[in-house]
mmCIF file of C-alpha atoms in Angstrom:
data_model
loop_
_atom_site.group_PDB
_atom_site.id
_atom_site.type_symbol
_atom_site.label_atom_id
_atom_site.label_comp_id
_atom_site.label_asym_id
_atom_site.label_seq_id
_atom_site.Cartn_x
_atom_site.Cartn_y
_atom_site.Cartn_z
ATOM 1 C CA PHE A 1 -8.616 18.451 -6.333
ATOM 2 C CA SER A 2 -9.499 20.889 -3.764
ATOM 3 C CA ARG A 3 -9.771 24.597 -4.749
ATOM 4 C CA LEU A 4 -6.917 25.312 -2.570
ATOM 5 C CA LEU A 5 -4.696 22.795 -4.180
ATOM 6 C CA LEU A 6 -5.773 24.157 -7.770
ATOM 7 C CA GLU A 7 -5.178 27.711 -6.839
ATOM 8 C CA LYS A 8 -1.490 26.989 -5.599
ATOM 9 C CA ILE A 9 -0.817 24.851 -8.785
ATOM 10 C CA LYS A 10 -1.873 27.867 -10.814
ATOM 11 C CA TYR A 11 0.045 30.204 -8.908
ATOM 12 C CA CYS A 12 3.244 28.221 -9.171
ATOM 13 C CA LEU A 13 2.719 27.729 -12.944
ATOM 14 C CA LYS A 14 2.415 31.591 -13.416
ATOM 15 C CA ARG A 15 5.774 32.028 -11.656
ATOM 16 C CA ASN A 16 7.393 29.340 -13.729
ATOM 17 C CA GLU A 17 7.957 27.190 -10.708
ATOM 18 C CA GLN A 18 7.501 23.392 -10.620
ATOM 19 C CA VAL A 19 4.977 21.001 -8.942
ATOM 20 C CA ILE A 20 5.181 17.451 -7.640
ATOM 21 C CA LEU A 21 1.884 15.730 -7.142
ATOM 22 C CA LEU A 22 1.609 12.199 -5.383
ATOM 23 C CA GLN A 23 -1.226 9.882 -5.794
ATOM 24 C CA ASN A 24 -0.322 6.472 -4.665
ATOM 25 C CA ARG A 25 -2.414 4.565 -6.710
ATOM 26 C CA ARG A 26 -2.008 3.682 -10.470
ATOM 27 C CA GLY A 27 -4.481 3.283 -13.169
ATOM 28 C CA TYR A 28 -7.674 5.270 -13.821
ATOM 29 C CA ALA A 29 -9.980 3.795 -11.337
ATOM 30 C CA PRO A 30 -9.497 0.951 -8.505
ATOM 31 C CA LEU A 31 -13.299 0.062 -8.904
ATOM 32 C CA LEU A 32 -15.982 -0.869 -11.317
ATOM 33 C CA ARG A 33 -19.268 -1.307 -9.181
ATOM 34 C CA CYS A 34 -22.833 -1.956 -10.087
ATOM 35 C CA ARG A 35 -24.893 0.787 -8.646
ATOM 36 C CA ASP A 36 -27.887 -1.329 -8.199
ATOM 37 C CA CYS A 37 -26.630 -4.449 -6.355
ATOM 38 C CA GLY A 38 -23.339 -3.205 -5.259
ATOM 39 C CA GLU A 39 -21.464 -5.965 -6.945
ATOM 40 C CA LEU A 40 -17.626 -5.358 -7.805
ATOM 41 C CA VAL A 41 -15.788 -6.598 -10.723
ATOM 42 C CA MET A 42 -13.251 -8.892 -9.235
ATOM 43 C CA CYS A 43 -10.073 -10.642 -10.382
ATOM 44 C CA PRO A 44 -10.979 -14.443 -11.147
ATOM 45 C CA ASN A 45 -7.703 -15.434 -9.809
ATOM 46 C CA CYS A 46 -7.428 -12.974 -6.708
ATOM 47 C CA GLN A 47 -9.784 -11.724 -4.231
ATOM 48 C CA VAL A 48 -9.310 -8.009 -5.320
ATOM 49 C CA THR A 49 -10.896 -5.823 -7.504
ATOM 50 C CA LEU A 50 -9.756 -5.081 -10.985
ATOM 51 C CA THR A 51 -8.455 -1.611 -11.929
ATOM 52 C CA TYR A 52 -9.541 0.203 -14.932
ATOM 53 C CA HIS A 53 -6.828 1.731 -17.133
ATOM 54 C CA SER A 54 -7.694 4.325 -19.577
ATOM 55 C CA ALA A 55 -4.670 4.023 -21.767
ATOM 56 C CA GLY A 56 -5.679 1.129 -23.602
ATOM 57 C CA LYS A 57 -9.140 0.670 -22.071
ATOM 58 C CA TYR A 58 -8.733 -2.471 -19.998
ATOM 59 C CA LEU A 59 -9.221 -3.962 -16.641
ATOM 60 C CA GLN A 60 -6.089 -5.404 -14.706
ATOM 61 C CA CYS A 61 -5.331 -7.162 -11.590
ATOM 62 C CA HIS A 62 -2.223 -5.659 -10.081
ATOM 63 C CA PHE A 63 -1.227 -8.772 -8.159
ATOM 64 C CA CYS A 64 -1.379 -11.662 -10.855
ATOM 65 C CA GLY A 65 -1.415 -9.372 -14.005
ATOM 66 C CA PHE A 66 -4.852 -10.856 -15.347
ATOM 67 C CA THR A 67 -6.177 -8.558 -17.926
ATOM 68 C CA ASN A 68 -9.587 -8.029 -19.311
ATOM 69 C CA ASN A 69 -9.669 -6.143 -22.645
ATOM 70 C CA ASN A 70 -13.598 -6.449 -22.801
ATOM 71 C CA ILE A 71 -14.864 -3.681 -20.344
ATOM 72 C CA LEU A 72 -17.841 -4.876 -18.921
ATOM 73 C CA ASP A 73 -21.108 -2.719 -19.488
ATOM 74 C CA GLN A 74 -23.505 -5.294 -17.672
ATOM 75 C CA CYS A 75 -23.431 -6.573 -14.170
ATOM 76 C CA GLY A 76 -22.629 -10.098 -13.956
ATOM 77 C CA LYS A 77 -24.700 -10.653 -10.890
ATOM 78 C CA CYS A 78 -28.017 -8.798 -11.449
ATOM 79 C CA GLY A 79 -27.807 -7.939 -15.100
ATOM 80 C CA SER A 80 -27.861 -4.008 -14.579
ATOM 81 C CA PHE A 81 -26.411 -1.727 -17.116
ATOM 82 C CA ASN A 82 -25.793 0.742 -14.157
ATOM 83 C CA LEU A 83 -21.984 0.311 -13.753
ATOM 84 C CA LYS A 84 -19.786 3.052 -12.526
ATOM 85 C CA LEU A 85 -16.139 3.667 -12.057
ATOM 86 C CA SER A 86 -15.144 4.696 -8.532
ATOM 87 C CA GLY A 87 -11.872 5.764 -6.934
ATOM 88 C CA THR A 88 -8.922 7.656 -8.434
ATOM 89 C CA GLY A 89 -5.642 6.708 -9.734
ATOM 90 C CA THR A 90 -2.858 8.478 -11.463
ATOM 91 C CA GLN A 91 -4.362 8.396 -15.098
ATOM 92 C CA ARG A 92 -7.682 10.050 -13.748
ATOM 93 C CA VAL A 93 -5.477 12.801 -11.987
ATOM 94 C CA GLU A 94 -3.678 13.151 -15.199
ATOM 95 C CA GLU A 95 -6.886 13.585 -17.075
ATOM 96 C CA ILE A 96 -8.151 16.184 -14.716
ATOM 97 C CA LEU A 97 -4.837 18.276 -14.787
ATOM 98 C CA LYS A 98 -4.892 18.486 -18.505
ATOM 99 C CA GLU A 99 -8.388 19.939 -18.521
ATOM 100 C CA LYS A 100 -7.551 22.263 -15.650
ATOM 101 C CA PHE A 101 -4.277 23.402 -17.073
ATOM 102 C CA PRO A 102 -3.941 22.683 -20.947
ATOM 103 C CA ASP A 103 -0.951 24.779 -21.505
ATOM 104 C CA MET A 104 1.360 23.203 -18.836
ATOM 105 C CA GLN A 105 3.895 20.432 -19.684
ATOM 106 C CA LEU A 106 2.882 17.091 -17.498
ATOM 107 C CA ALA A 107 4.868 14.086 -16.974
ATOM 108 C CA ARG A 108 3.266 10.956 -15.137
ATOM 109 C CA LEU A 109 5.826 8.588 -13.409
ATOM 110 C CA ASP A 110 4.382 5.077 -12.476
ATOM 111 C CA VAL A 111 4.707 1.542 -13.290
ATOM 112 C CA ASP A 112 2.311 1.950 -16.179
ATOM 113 C CA SER A 113 4.088 4.983 -17.784
ATOM 114 C CA ILE A 114 7.703 3.500 -17.762
ATOM 115 C CA ARG A 115 9.077 0.640 -19.632
ATOM 116 C CA SER A 116 12.757 0.728 -18.251
ATOM 117 C CA GLY A 117 15.123 2.488 -16.098
ATOM 118 C CA GLN A 118 16.117 4.747 -18.697
ATOM 119 C CA ASP A 119 12.620 6.021 -19.099
ATOM 120 C CA ILE A 120 12.741 6.968 -15.347
ATOM 121 C CA SER A 121 16.032 8.754 -15.880
ATOM 122 C CA ALA A 122 14.855 10.613 -19.017
ATOM 123 C CA THR A 123 11.692 11.722 -17.338
ATOM 124 C CA ILE A 124 13.726 13.105 -14.465
ATOM 125 C CA GLN A 125 16.300 14.734 -16.247
ATOM 126 C CA ALA A 126 13.610 16.449 -18.253
ATOM 127 C CA PHE A 127 11.921 17.658 -14.991
ATOM 128 C CA ALA A 128 15.484 18.790 -13.710
ATOM 129 C CA ASP A 129 16.016 20.693 -17.109
ATOM 130 C CA GLN A 130 12.549 22.447 -16.455
ATOM 131 C CA LYS A 131 11.021 21.132 -19.516
ATOM 132 C CA ILE A 132 8.143 19.580 -17.228
ATOM 133 C CA ASP A 133 6.001 21.863 -15.188
ATOM 134 C CA ILE A 134 4.342 19.150 -13.207
ATOM 135 C CA LEU A 135 5.607 15.563 -12.120
ATOM 136 C CA LEU A 136 2.636 13.384 -11.191
ATOM 137 C CA GLY A 137 3.441 9.967 -9.843
ATOM 138 C CA THR A 138 3.124 7.072 -7.113
ATOM 139 C CA GLN A 139 5.459 6.599 -4.288
ATOM 140 C CA MET A 140 8.535 6.357 -6.613
ATOM 141 C CA ILE A 141 8.593 10.231 -6.775
ATOM 142 C CA ALA A 142 8.235 10.622 -2.995
ATOM 143 C CA LYS A 143 11.918 10.333 -2.136
ATOM 144 C CA GLY A 144 15.401 10.925 -3.414
ATOM 145 C CA LEU A 145 14.487 13.647 -5.715
ATOM 146 C CA ASP A 146 16.283 16.984 -5.455
ATOM 147 C CA PHE A 147 14.904 19.975 -7.519
ATOM 148 C CA SER A 148 15.579 23.478 -6.455
ATOM 149 C CA ASN A 149 12.655 25.025 -8.620
ATOM 150 C CA VAL A 150 9.895 22.770 -7.010
ATOM 151 C CA THR A 151 7.943 25.010 -4.551
ATOM 152 C CA LEU A 152 4.827 22.946 -4.221
ATOM 153 C CA VAL A 153 4.234 19.308 -3.227
ATOM 154 C CA GLY A 154 0.425 18.012 -3.396
ATOM 155 C CA ILE A 155 -0.554 14.802 -1.951
ATOM 156 C CA ILE A 156 -3.732 14.150 -3.654
ATOM 157 C CA ASN A 157 -5.195 11.501 -1.305
ATOM 158 C CA ALA A 158 -3.240 11.064 2.022
ATOM 159 C CA ASP A 159 -5.531 8.261 3.413
ATOM 160 C CA THR A 160 -4.543 5.753 0.926
ATOM 161 C CA GLY A 161 -3.432 2.667 2.967
ATOM 162 C CA LEU A 162 -4.051 4.419 6.352
ATOM 163 C CA TYR A 163 -6.582 1.841 7.679
ATOM 164 C CA LEU A 164 -5.243 -1.439 6.375
ATOM 165 C CA PRO A 165 -5.167 -4.230 9.116
ATOM 166 C CA ASP A 166 -1.381 -4.298 9.472
ATOM 167 C CA PHE A 167 0.302 -2.701 12.375
ATOM 168 C CA ARG A 168 2.800 -1.060 10.127
ATOM 169 C CA ALA A 169 0.090 0.934 7.959
ATOM 170 C CA GLY A 170 0.290 4.091 9.670
ATOM 171 C CA GLU A 171 3.938 4.098 9.814
ATOM 172 C CA ARG A 172 3.963 3.600 5.966
ATOM 173 C CA VAL A 173 1.611 6.424 5.482
ATOM 174 C CA PHE A 174 3.732 8.873 7.718
ATOM 175 C CA GLN A 175 6.736 7.974 5.910
ATOM 176 C CA LEU A 176 5.175 8.574 2.565
ATOM 177 C CA ILE A 177 3.855 11.883 3.487
ATOM 178 C CA TYR A 178 7.070 12.951 5.280
ATOM 179 C CA GLN A 179 9.126 11.984 2.427
ATOM 180 C CA ALA A 180 7.134 13.453 -0.078
ATOM 181 C CA SER A 181 6.871 16.850 1.684
ATOM 182 C CA GLY A 182 10.551 17.049 1.775
ATOM 183 C CA ARG A 183 10.691 17.493 -2.121
ATOM 184 C CA ALA A 184 9.426 21.063 -1.863
ATOM 185 C CA GLY A 185 11.533 24.210 -1.096
ATOM 186 C CA ARG A 186 14.887 22.451 -1.312
ATOM 187 C CA GLY A 187 16.483 25.567 -3.174
ATOM 188 C CA LYS A 188 16.469 29.198 -2.256
ATOM 189 C CA LYS A 189 12.653 29.307 -3.029
ATOM 190 C CA PRO A 190 10.445 28.489 -0.120
ATOM 191 C CA GLY A 191 8.214 25.450 -0.630
ATOM 192 C CA GLN A 192 4.552 24.543 0.203
ATOM 193 C CA VAL A 193 2.764 21.232 0.881
ATOM 194 C CA VAL A 194 -0.734 20.577 0.521
ATOM 195 C CA VAL A 195 -2.004 17.307 2.039
ATOM 196 C CA GLN A 196 -5.591 16.233 1.015
ATOM 197 C CA THR A 197 -7.412 14.014 3.574
ATOM 198 C CA TYR A 198 -10.757 13.072 5.022
ATOM 199 C CA ASN A 199 -9.041 12.402 8.322
ATOM 200 C CA PRO A 200 -7.206 15.673 9.329
ATOM 201 C CA ASP A 201 -7.490 14.722 13.134
ATOM 202 C CA ASN A 202 -5.815 11.325 12.586
ATOM 203 C CA ALA A 203 -2.632 11.227 14.569
ATOM 204 C CA VAL A 204 -0.567 10.001 11.557
ATOM 205 C CA ILE A 205 -1.984 12.629 9.262
ATOM 206 C CA GLU A 206 -1.532 15.325 11.747
ATOM 207 C CA CYS A 207 2.198 14.426 12.872
ATOM 208 C CA ALA A 208 3.081 13.831 8.977
ATOM 209 C CA THR A 209 1.846 17.362 8.150
ATOM 210 C CA GLN A 210 3.616 18.986 10.885
ATOM 211 C CA LEU A 211 6.880 17.045 10.105
ATOM 212 C CA ASN A 212 6.708 15.997 13.818
ATOM 213 C CA LEU A 213 8.777 12.960 13.794
ATOM 214 C CA HIS A 214 9.451 12.685 17.571
ATOM 215 C CA LYS A 215 5.720 13.104 18.383
ATOM 216 C CA TYR A 216 4.684 10.337 15.960
ATOM 217 C CA TYR A 217 7.434 8.076 17.062
ATOM 218 C CA LYS A 218 6.154 8.210 20.713
ATOM 219 C CA ILE A 219 2.577 7.496 19.639
ATOM 220 C CA ALA A 220 3.640 4.625 17.372
ATOM 221 C CA LEU A 221 5.958 3.207 20.234
ATOM 222 C CA LYS A 222 3.074 3.429 22.762
ATOM 223 C CA GLU A 223 0.685 1.487 20.326
ATOM 224 C CA ARG A 224 3.166 -1.238 19.727
ATOM 225 C CA ARG A 225 3.857 -1.538 23.417
ATOM 226 C CA GLU A 226 0.314 -2.072 24.222
ATOM 227 C CA LEU A 227 -0.196 -4.602 21.463
ATOM 228 C CA ASN A 228 3.140 -6.586 21.760
ATOM 229 C CA TYR A 229 4.385 -5.647 18.453
ATOM 230 C CA PRO A 230 8.044 -4.879 17.396
ATOM 231 C CA PRO A 231 10.316 -3.477 18.599
ATOM 232 C CA PHE A 232 9.149 -5.067 21.990
ATOM 233 C CA THR A 233 8.566 -8.621 20.491
ATOM 234 C CA TRP A 234 10.061 -10.930 17.855
ATOM 235 C CA ILE A 235 7.407 -11.678 15.349
ATOM 236 C CA VAL A 236 7.099 -14.606 12.843
ATOM 237 C CA LYS A 237 4.424 -15.028 10.194
ATOM 238 C CA LEU A 238 3.575 -18.733 9.299
ATOM 239 C CA GLU A 239 1.641 -18.189 6.013
ATOM 240 C CA LEU A 240 0.016 -21.231 4.486
ATOM 241 C CA SER A 241 -1.467 -21.208 1.122
ATOM 242 C CA GLY A 242 -3.229 -23.807 -1.235
ATOM 243 C CA PRO A 243 -5.990 -24.195 -4.005
ATOM 244 C CA ASP A 244 -8.527 -25.833 -1.762
ATOM 245 C CA ARG A 245 -9.983 -23.447 0.886
ATOM 246 C CA ALA A 246 -11.326 -26.385 2.986
ATOM 247 C CA ALA A 247 -8.068 -28.141 2.983
ATOM 248 C CA LEU A 248 -6.082 -25.061 3.725
ATOM 249 C CA GLU A 249 -8.460 -24.440 6.700
ATOM 250 C CA LYS A 250 -7.937 -27.911 8.125
ATOM 251 C CA THR A 251 -4.222 -27.895 7.724
ATOM 252 C CA ALA A 252 -4.007 -24.636 9.359
ATOM 253 C CA ALA A 253 -6.147 -25.727 12.192
ATOM 254 C CA ASP A 254 -3.946 -28.825 12.731
ATOM 255 C CA LEU A 255 -0.768 -26.760 12.691
ATOM 256 C CA ARG A 256 -2.225 -24.435 15.250
ATOM 257 C CA SER A 257 -3.259 -27.176 17.635
ATOM 258 C CA PHE A 258 0.295 -28.780 17.251
ATOM 259 C CA LEU A 259 1.982 -25.384 18.253
ATOM 260 C CA LYS A 260 1.678 -25.510 22.125
ATOM 261 C CA LYS A 261 3.310 -22.745 23.904
ATOM 262 C CA PRO A 262 6.618 -23.745 25.330
ATOM 263 C CA TYR A 263 7.596 -20.694 27.344
ATOM 264 C CA LYS A 264 5.906 -17.785 28.946
ATOM 265 C CA GLY A 265 6.071 -14.599 26.908
ATOM 266 C CA LEU A 266 5.194 -16.400 23.602
ATOM 267 C CA GLU A 267 1.741 -15.466 22.147
ATOM 268 C CA ILE A 268 0.081 -17.237 19.099
ATOM 269 C CA LEU A 269 -2.502 -15.577 16.988
ATOM 270 C CA GLY A 270 -4.694 -17.345 14.377
ATOM 271 C CA PRO A 271 -5.108 -19.044 12.203
ATOM 272 C CA ALA A 272 -6.984 -16.484 10.117
ATOM 273 C CA PHE A 273 -7.467 -15.733 6.637
ATOM 274 C CA CYS A 274 -4.997 -13.090 5.187
ATOM 275 C CA TYR A 275 -6.400 -9.661 4.342
ATOM 276 C CA ARG A 276 -6.031 -10.533 0.685
ATOM 277 C CA GLU A 277 -7.555 -14.087 1.073
ATOM 278 C CA LYS A 278 -6.747 -15.245 -2.365
ATOM 279 C CA LEU A 279 -3.929 -14.273 -4.711
ATOM 280 C CA ARG A 280 -2.839 -16.290 -7.789
ATOM 281 C CA ASN A 281 -5.476 -18.833 -7.486
ATOM 282 C CA ARG A 282 -4.183 -19.731 -3.998
ATOM 283 C CA TYR A 283 -5.973 -19.253 -0.669
ATOM 284 C CA ARG A 284 -3.828 -17.849 2.099
ATOM 285 C CA MET A 285 -4.062 -18.099 6.003
ATOM 286 C CA GLN A 286 -1.630 -17.062 8.559
ATOM 287 C CA ILE A 287 -0.518 -17.771 12.100
ATOM 288 C CA VAL A 288 1.461 -15.184 13.875
ATOM 289 C CA LEU A 289 3.824 -15.797 16.722
ATOM 290 C CA LYS A 290 4.958 -12.820 18.935
ATOM 291 C CA SER A 291 7.679 -13.591 21.417
ATOM 292 C CA LEU A 292 8.227 -10.792 24.155
ATOM 293 C CA LYS A 293 11.926 -9.706 24.205
ATOM 294 C CA THR A 294 12.032 -9.508 27.957
ATOM 295 C CA ALA A 295 11.462 -13.162 27.992
ATOM 296 C CA ASP A 296 13.402 -13.970 24.897
ATOM 297 C CA PRO A 297 16.060 -11.249 24.755
ATOM 298 C CA GLY A 298 17.988 -12.828 21.717
ATOM 299 C CA GLY A 299 15.066 -14.587 20.051
ATOM 300 C CA ARG A 300 16.659 -17.931 20.460
ATOM 301 C CA LEU A 301 13.727 -19.501 22.148
ATOM 302 C CA LEU A 302 11.431 -18.520 19.420
ATOM 303 C CA HIS A 303 13.869 -19.858 16.797
ATOM 304 C CA HIS A 304 14.340 -23.035 18.611
ATOM 305 C CA PHE A 305 10.570 -23.339 18.742
ATOM 306 C CA ILE A 306 10.247 -22.721 14.896
ATOM 307 C CA ARG A 307 12.912 -25.053 14.117
ATOM 308 C CA ASN A 308 11.672 -27.947 16.149
ATOM 309 C CA LYS A 309 7.967 -27.576 15.614
ATOM 310 C CA VAL A 310 7.776 -26.347 11.974
ATOM 311 C CA THR A 311 10.893 -26.587 9.852
ATOM 312 C CA GLU A 312 11.655 -29.967 10.921
ATOM 313 C CA ASN A 313 8.113 -31.164 10.703
ATOM 314 C CA LYS A 314 6.948 -32.035 7.100
ATOM 315 C CA LYS A 315 3.370 -33.315 7.778
ATOM 316 C CA PHE A 316 1.862 -29.677 7.303
ATOM 317 C CA ILE A 317 3.495 -29.298 3.753
ATOM 318 C CA SER A 318 2.113 -31.344 0.914
ATOM 319 C CA LYS A 319 2.102 -31.090 -2.882
ATOM 320 C CA TYR A 320 -0.800 -28.631 -2.499
ATOM 321 C CA ILE A 321 -0.235 -26.779 0.668
ATOM 322 C CA ARG A 322 2.618 -24.426 1.014
ATOM 323 C CA LEU A 323 4.230 -22.997 4.103
ATOM 324 C CA ASN A 324 6.201 -19.794 4.168
ATOM 325 C CA ILE A 325 7.988 -18.774 7.389
ATOM 326 C CA ASP A 326 8.574 -15.002 7.555
ATOM 327 C CA ILE A 327 10.992 -13.910 10.305
ATOM 328 C CA ASN A 328 9.958 -10.335 11.186
ATOM 329 C CA PRO A 329 7.804 -9.673 8.390
ATOM 330 C CA ILE A 330 7.284 -6.379 6.683
ATOM 331 C CA SER A 331 3.597 -6.867 6.385
ATOM 332 C CA LEU A 332 0.866 -8.801 7.823
ATOM 333 C CA LEU A 333 -1.403 -8.452 4.709
#
C-alpha cells in the first residue's frame, strides 16, 4: 500500500464511507523462489509457478488444480533453505488491511473465499447494507456493482497483466481499471480512485486513469492497424497440444509446411510455443493466421482455406496430438 492510499482509506472509514479494493490476483503470493539460485517452485503438470495460499497453508496451481500441502523449506535444485515468497495476492492484501485497520469490517471476494453464488449474493448484500467497510476482491468486483456509499476505489497493482504477449493485453488492463473506477462516487457523495502502478507513463495506465476512452481507442486502433490485428484482419489460432514435446514440434512443423498461402493478404505466423508452454501435462504450440479484410471482406477465403487444408485433413491429428481451431480467439496466450 502507498501512503496515499492508506491515508484515503483511513479518511473514508472515519466518515463511515465504504471502500472497494481491487487486486486481480488470488492467493497469498504467486511465487516461492530460492534466493540463492533463483529456482522457482513450479507445478509438475504445467509450466507455471505454484501460488501459496495462507488459508490452509498450501501451494496450488491455478490451471490444473494441483495442490501441495507440504510447504517446501528447502530448494529442490541447490538444497538451500533460503526460500522466499514473492508477489502479492488478495490474501496478503487482506492480512495487511487487518493489521492497519483492526476495527474495520472486511470482506474478501474471490474464487477461494466463495463456495456458491449464494456466498457472493450474501457478501454483496452485506456490503449494500453497510455491514462491511471494505470490499476486497479480484476482477469479479470490478463491474456491475452500484453502492452509493462507496467513495473510494483502490487498485492495488494496475500493472498485473500489462505486459503479457497478447495483442489484447493492454485492452484488458484498460477495461479493468476503467470499470473498477466506475464503482466510486455513484451516489450523491463524490468518489475518488487511487491507481497504484510502476508504469504511470504507460499509455494504457494513463488513459485509464484519465477515463479517456476515446484517446485509448485511437492508440489501440493504430497499433492494431500497424500489426495487422483485428479489427483489420480475420484471425484464426491453430493450437496443437500433446504429451511429447519433440513429437509436437514435428507435427507443428509439418502442418506449417503444408499451409501454403493461397491468396495475397494472408499472413501465417509460427509455429511457436504458447506463452504457457505446458498445461495439464500437455505441451502447446500455435500457428496464427491473419487475413486482411481488404483482401477478404467477408472472411470466406480464410474459412475456405481452413476447411480445405485443416478440418478435412486428418493427418495432423492423432491419438496423442490434438488440434484446436479457434476463430477470432479472445487470447493468444
